[in-house]
GROMACS .gro file of C-alpha atoms in nm:
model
  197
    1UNK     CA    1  -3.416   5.609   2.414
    2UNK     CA    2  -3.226   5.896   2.286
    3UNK     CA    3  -3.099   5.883   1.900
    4UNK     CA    4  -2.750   5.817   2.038
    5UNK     CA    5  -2.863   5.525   2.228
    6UNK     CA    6  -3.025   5.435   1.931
    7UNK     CA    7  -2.727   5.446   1.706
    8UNK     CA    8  -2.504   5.299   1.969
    9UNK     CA    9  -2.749   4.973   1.947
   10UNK     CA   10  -2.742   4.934   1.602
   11UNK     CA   11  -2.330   5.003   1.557
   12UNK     CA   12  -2.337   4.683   1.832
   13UNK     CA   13  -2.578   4.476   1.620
   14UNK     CA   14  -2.358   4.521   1.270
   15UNK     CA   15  -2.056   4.485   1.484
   16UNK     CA   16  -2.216   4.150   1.639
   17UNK     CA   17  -2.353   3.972   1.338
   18UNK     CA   18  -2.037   4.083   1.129
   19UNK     CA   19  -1.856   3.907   1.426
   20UNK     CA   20  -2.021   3.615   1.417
   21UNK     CA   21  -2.048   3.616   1.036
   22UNK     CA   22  -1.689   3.654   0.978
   23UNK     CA   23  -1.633   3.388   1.268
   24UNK     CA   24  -1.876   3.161   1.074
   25UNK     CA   25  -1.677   3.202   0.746
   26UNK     CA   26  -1.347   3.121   0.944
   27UNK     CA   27  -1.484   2.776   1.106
   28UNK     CA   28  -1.585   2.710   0.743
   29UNK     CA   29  -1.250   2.734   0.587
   30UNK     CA   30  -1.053   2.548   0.846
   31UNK     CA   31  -1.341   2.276   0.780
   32UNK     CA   32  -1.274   2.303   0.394
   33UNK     CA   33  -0.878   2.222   0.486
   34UNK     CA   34  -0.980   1.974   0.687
   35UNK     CA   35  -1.196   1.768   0.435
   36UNK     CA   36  -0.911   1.821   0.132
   37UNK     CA   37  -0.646   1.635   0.355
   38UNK     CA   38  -0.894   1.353   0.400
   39UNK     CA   39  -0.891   1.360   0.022
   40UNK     CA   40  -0.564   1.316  -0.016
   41UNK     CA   41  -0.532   1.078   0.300
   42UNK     CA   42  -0.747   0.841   0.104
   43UNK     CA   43  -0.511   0.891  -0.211
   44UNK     CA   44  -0.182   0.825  -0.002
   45UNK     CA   45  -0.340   0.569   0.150
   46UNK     CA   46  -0.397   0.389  -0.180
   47UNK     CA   47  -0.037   0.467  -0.265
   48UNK     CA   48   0.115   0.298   0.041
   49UNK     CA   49  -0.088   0.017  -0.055
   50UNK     CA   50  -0.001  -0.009  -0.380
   51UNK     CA   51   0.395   0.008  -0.311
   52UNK     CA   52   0.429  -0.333  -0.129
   53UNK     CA   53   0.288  -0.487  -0.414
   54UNK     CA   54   0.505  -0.342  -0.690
   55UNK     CA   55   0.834  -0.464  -0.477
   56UNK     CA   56   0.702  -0.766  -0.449
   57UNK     CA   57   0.663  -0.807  -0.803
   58UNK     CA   58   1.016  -0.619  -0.846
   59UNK     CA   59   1.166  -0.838  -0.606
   60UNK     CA   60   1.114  -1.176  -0.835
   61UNK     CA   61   1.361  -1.007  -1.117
   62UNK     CA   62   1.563  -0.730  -0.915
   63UNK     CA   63   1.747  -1.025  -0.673
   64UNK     CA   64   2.065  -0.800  -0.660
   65UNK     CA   65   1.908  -0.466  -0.593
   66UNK     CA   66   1.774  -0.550  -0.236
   67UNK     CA   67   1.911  -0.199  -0.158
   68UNK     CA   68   1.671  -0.035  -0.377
   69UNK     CA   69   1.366  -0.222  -0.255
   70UNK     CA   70   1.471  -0.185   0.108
   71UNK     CA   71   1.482   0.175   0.032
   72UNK     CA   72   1.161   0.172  -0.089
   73UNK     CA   73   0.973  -0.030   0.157
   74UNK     CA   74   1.158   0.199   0.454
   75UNK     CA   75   1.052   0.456   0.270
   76UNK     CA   76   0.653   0.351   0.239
   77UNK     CA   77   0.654   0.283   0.660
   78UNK     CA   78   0.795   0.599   0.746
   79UNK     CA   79   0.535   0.789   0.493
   80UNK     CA   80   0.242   0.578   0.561
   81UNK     CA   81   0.365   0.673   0.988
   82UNK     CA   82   0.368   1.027   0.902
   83UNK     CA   83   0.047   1.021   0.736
   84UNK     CA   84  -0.151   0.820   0.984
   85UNK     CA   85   0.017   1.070   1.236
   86UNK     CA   86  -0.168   1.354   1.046
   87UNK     CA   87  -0.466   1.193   0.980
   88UNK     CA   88  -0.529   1.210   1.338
   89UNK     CA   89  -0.466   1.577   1.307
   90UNK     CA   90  -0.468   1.731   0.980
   91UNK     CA   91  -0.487   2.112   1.079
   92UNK     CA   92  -0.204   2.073   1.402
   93UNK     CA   93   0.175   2.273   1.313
   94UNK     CA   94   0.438   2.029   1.164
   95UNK     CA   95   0.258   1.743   1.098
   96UNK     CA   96   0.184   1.856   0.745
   97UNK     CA   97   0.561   1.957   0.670
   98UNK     CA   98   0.629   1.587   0.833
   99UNK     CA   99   0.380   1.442   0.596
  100UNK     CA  100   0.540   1.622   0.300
  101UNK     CA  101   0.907   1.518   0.380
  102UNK     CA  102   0.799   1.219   0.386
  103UNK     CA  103   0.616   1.138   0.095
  104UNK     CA  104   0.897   1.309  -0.052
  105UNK     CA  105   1.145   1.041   0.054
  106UNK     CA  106   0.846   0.729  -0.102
  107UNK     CA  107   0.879   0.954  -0.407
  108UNK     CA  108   1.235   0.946  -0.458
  109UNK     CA  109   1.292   0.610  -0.402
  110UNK     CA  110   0.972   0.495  -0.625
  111UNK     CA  111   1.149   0.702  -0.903
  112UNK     CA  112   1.502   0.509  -0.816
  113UNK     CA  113   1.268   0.199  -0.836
  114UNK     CA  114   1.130   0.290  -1.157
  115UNK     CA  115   1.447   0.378  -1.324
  116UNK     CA  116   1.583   0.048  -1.230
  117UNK     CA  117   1.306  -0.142  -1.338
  118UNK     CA  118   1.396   0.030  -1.690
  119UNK     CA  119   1.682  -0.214  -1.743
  120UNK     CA  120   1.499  -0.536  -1.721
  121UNK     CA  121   1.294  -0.589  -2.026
  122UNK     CA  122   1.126  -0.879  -1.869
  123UNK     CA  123   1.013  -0.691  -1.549
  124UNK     CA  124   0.882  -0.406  -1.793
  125UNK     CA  125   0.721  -0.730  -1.964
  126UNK     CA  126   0.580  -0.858  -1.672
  127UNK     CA  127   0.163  -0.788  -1.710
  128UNK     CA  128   0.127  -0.745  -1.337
  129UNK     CA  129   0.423  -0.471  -1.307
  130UNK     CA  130   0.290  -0.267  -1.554
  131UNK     CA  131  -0.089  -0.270  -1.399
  132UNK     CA  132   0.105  -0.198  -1.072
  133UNK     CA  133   0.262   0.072  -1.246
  134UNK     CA  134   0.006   0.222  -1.414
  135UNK     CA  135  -0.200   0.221  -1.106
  136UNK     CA  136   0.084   0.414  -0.895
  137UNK     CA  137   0.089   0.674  -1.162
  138UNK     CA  138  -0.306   0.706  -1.150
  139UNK     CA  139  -0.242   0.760  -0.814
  140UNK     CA  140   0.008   1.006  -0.868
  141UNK     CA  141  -0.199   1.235  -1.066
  142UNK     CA  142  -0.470   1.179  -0.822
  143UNK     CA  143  -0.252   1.305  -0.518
  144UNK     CA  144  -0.134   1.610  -0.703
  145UNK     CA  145  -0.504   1.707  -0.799
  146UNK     CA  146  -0.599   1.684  -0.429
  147UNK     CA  147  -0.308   1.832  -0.297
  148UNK     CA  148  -0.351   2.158  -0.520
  149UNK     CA  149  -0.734   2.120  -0.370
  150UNK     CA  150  -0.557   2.159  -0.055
  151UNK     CA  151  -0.326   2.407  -0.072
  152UNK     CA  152  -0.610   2.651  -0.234
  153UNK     CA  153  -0.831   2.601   0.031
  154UNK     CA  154  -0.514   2.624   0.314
  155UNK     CA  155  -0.455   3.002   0.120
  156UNK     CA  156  -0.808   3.082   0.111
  157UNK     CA  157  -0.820   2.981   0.466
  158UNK     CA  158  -0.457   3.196   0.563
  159UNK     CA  159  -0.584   3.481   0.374
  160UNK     CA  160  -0.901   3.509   0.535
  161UNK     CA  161  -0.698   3.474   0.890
  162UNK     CA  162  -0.456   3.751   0.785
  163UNK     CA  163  -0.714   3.975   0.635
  164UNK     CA  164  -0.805   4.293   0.858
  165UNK     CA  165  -1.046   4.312   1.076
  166UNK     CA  166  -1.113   3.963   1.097
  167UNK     CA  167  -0.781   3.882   1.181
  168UNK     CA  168  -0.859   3.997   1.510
  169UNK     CA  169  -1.135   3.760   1.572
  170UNK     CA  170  -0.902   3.495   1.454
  171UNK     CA  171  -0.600   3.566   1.689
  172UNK     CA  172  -0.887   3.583   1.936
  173UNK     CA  173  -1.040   3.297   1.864
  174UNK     CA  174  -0.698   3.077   1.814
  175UNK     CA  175  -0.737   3.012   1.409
  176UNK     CA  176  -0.382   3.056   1.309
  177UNK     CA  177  -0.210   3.011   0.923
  178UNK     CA  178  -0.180   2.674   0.786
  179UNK     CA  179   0.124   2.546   0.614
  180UNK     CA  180   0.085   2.433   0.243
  181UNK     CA  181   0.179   2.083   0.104
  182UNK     CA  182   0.488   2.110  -0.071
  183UNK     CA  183   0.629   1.862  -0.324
  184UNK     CA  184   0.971   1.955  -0.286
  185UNK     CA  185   1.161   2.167  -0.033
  186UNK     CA  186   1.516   2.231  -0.152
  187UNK     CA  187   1.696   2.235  -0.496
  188UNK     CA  188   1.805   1.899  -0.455
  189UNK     CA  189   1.482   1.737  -0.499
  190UNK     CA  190   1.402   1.948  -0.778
  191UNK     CA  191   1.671   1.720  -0.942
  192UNK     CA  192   1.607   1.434  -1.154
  193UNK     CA  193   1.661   1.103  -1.063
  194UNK     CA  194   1.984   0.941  -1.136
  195UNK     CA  195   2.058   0.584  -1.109
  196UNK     CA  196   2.393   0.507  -1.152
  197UNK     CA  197   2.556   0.149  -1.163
   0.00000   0.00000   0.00000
């Protein structure tokens, strides 16, 4: 073999094991994405579970605010739909931004919920409602911790598919940029809750 041939066979090895190196790291991150939804799939689930309970308990002392309740248990089946719909496929386009929507709805109307509760003194009293309580704000936290998980391993994950020269092997290959979990999505949710009577 000449020293060209030579070189030639060695620029094809680095090329090939950076390849399959940077291919490697790729199936790696989309894996890491992968396992932080599960984390907060177990969270929400806990959370859906939690909310029939506290409107039960709500229901006993809020008789004349069936609309609020109602709102809230709509609210829980169409988040609890949306996540079960992305638990089946975490890393598929929309389903996350579904999800988010979502859970943003179950977290408007638990605040509406919450602010209502505020004006019975014997709900607020009531030993069961405030475990309930405390529990959905455990929960909460525990959802925001694993969705920032998520979102830094969905950027690690984009920037590694945007990132030259392996984006190549990723448009190759099909890996293409994840959306983020968002907690809110306009101005309007950044607003705070108002209950008015």
């Amino acid at each position: 073999m000449s020293v060209a041939q030579w070189v030639l066979l060695v620029l094809v090895l680095v090329i090939g094991f950076w390849a399959v190196g940077a291919y490697n790291r790729l199936v790696r991150l989309r894996n890491g994405i992968a396992n932080a939804f599960a984390q907060i799939d177990v969270q929400l689930k806990r959370r859906h579970d939690l909310v029939p309970n506290l409107v039960e308990v709500a229901r006993k002392y809020l008789a004349h605010e069936a609309q609020t309740l109602e709102a809230v248990i709509a609210a829980r089946n169409q988040a609890r739909t949306a996540e079960q719909a992305a638990a089946g496929a975490p890393l598929a386009a929309g389903v996350v931004g579904t999800l988010s929507g979502a859970e943003q709805l179950l977290g408007g109307a638990l605040g509406r919920l919450m602010a209502v509760t505020e004006d019975y003194p014997e709900l607020k009293a009531d030993a069961t409602m405030r475990e309930l309580s405390e529990e959905l704000a455990s929960t909460e936290n525990r959802i925001g911790f694993a969705r920032q998980a998520y979102n830094d391993h969905t950027l690690a994950y984009n920037d590694a598919v945007q990132e030259f020269p392996a984006l190549i092997l990723a448009r190759l290959f099909g890996f293409t940029p994840q959306a983020m979990l968002e907690s809110t999505t306009s101005d309007a949710e950044r607003q705070p809750v108002r209950v008015q009577f």
